[in-house]
Amino acid sequence: MTEPNPSFFVVGTDTDVGKTVASLMLMRFLIRTGHTPYYWKPVQTGCLSPNYAGADANFVLKYCPELHQTADDATGACFRAPKAPFYAARDEQSSIEVEDLLHKLAYLHKNNTLVVEAAGGLLVPFSRTHMLADMVQLAVEQFGIKPVLVARAGLGTINHTLLSIEALHRRGIQPAGIVFVNNKEHRTPQAMLQENMEAISTFSNYSVCGCIPHIEDFSNPPEEAITLFEKIVG
């Protein structure tokens, strides 16, 4: 049974694994199933501003024209350096206050179906005292937001995915689902894709919900890129 306002924290096994693409496909699924999701990127690094062409919020909202959200609304803090959030903020003589982000998250979660996208992998320094995984733990404990783990499809993903699951388990968190993302530069052979899925299922007891294929046109993505989220949302 689908929750009235399901909310998700899209986290990755590493940087550049496809979290933004997965967030967009999750948003498209939620819109299709009658929700009005709200996308939020608490911290963006490697970006001049939320409206910059390469900003994650700008990309996601471009392909969700039904939503009345701006990239500024959808972004918490934005830092220029493409680094772990703590160090990107420190370069600008700034800091990330976890309590402030949690207050904002509480406000957004109250009346919205949320898709929150993380920055980097789970064990990157997020603030002076917290890793990203700690922020995810607080979101789960305080608001019941469910983490969706995004991983690359190809070589190396078994190790990265199993380590990320261990990091979640150490904090008492179970992922709501695992999603692979294939990209143009390193398309994974089908045999390896199946082996990777089998290994993760065998050693973690979590099945990969599916693989988002390379998408040429984000305004018209493949159907399987959207429908695989039915296994996560319900």
Short mmCIF file of N, CA and C in Angstrom, two decimals, residues 6 19 38 59 77 79 96 139 141 145 159 183 219 222 225:
data_model
loop_
_atom_site.label_atom_id
_atom_site.label_comp_id
_atom_site.label_asym_id
_atom_site.label_seq_id
_atom_site.Cartn_x
_atom_site.Cartn_y
_atom_site.Cartn_z
N PRO A 6 4.93 9.68 0.77
CA PRO A 6 6.21 8.99 0.94
C PRO A 6 7.37 9.95 0.64
N LYS A 19 23.10 9.80 -8.95
CA LYS A 19 22.06 10.17 -7.98
C LYS A 19 21.05 11.15 -8.56
N TYR A 38 8.37 17.25 -3.99
CA TYR A 38 9.21 18.43 -3.79
C TYR A 38 10.65 17.96 -3.76
N PHE A 59 18.79 20.93 -13.20
CA PHE A 59 18.58 19.80 -14.11
C PHE A 59 17.28 19.07 -13.81
N ALA A 77 22.40 24.91 0.49
CA ALA A 77 23.64 25.67 0.40
C ALA A 77 24.38 25.27 -0.87
N PHE A 79 28.19 25.62 -2.93
CA PHE A 79 29.60 25.98 -2.82
C PHE A 79 30.32 25.69 -4.13
N ILE A 96 28.56 24.22 7.32
CA ILE A 96 27.24 23.61 7.15
C ILE A 96 26.71 23.27 8.54
N ALA A 139 17.65 12.01 9.42
CA ALA A 139 16.45 12.15 8.59
C ALA A 139 15.53 10.95 8.73
N GLU A 141 15.48 8.81 11.42
CA GLU A 141 14.97 8.72 12.80
C GLU A 141 13.94 9.79 13.11
N ILE A 145 12.15 9.39 6.69
CA ILE A 145 12.51 9.48 5.27
C ILE A 145 13.34 8.25 4.89
N ASN A 159 31.74 -4.05 -4.37
CA ASN A 159 32.44 -3.55 -3.19
C ASN A 159 31.81 -2.27 -2.67
N ASN A 183 25.80 4.30 -17.58
CA ASN A 183 26.05 5.54 -18.31
C ASN A 183 26.68 5.27 -19.66
N SER A 219 13.67 14.27 -21.60
CA SER A 219 12.25 14.63 -21.69
C SER A 219 11.40 13.44 -22.12
N PRO A 222 13.38 6.18 -21.14
CA PRO A 222 12.83 4.82 -21.30
C PRO A 222 11.87 4.48 -20.16
N ALA A 225 13.12 3.04 -16.87
CA ALA A 225 13.85 3.94 -15.98
C ALA A 225 12.93 4.55 -14.93
#
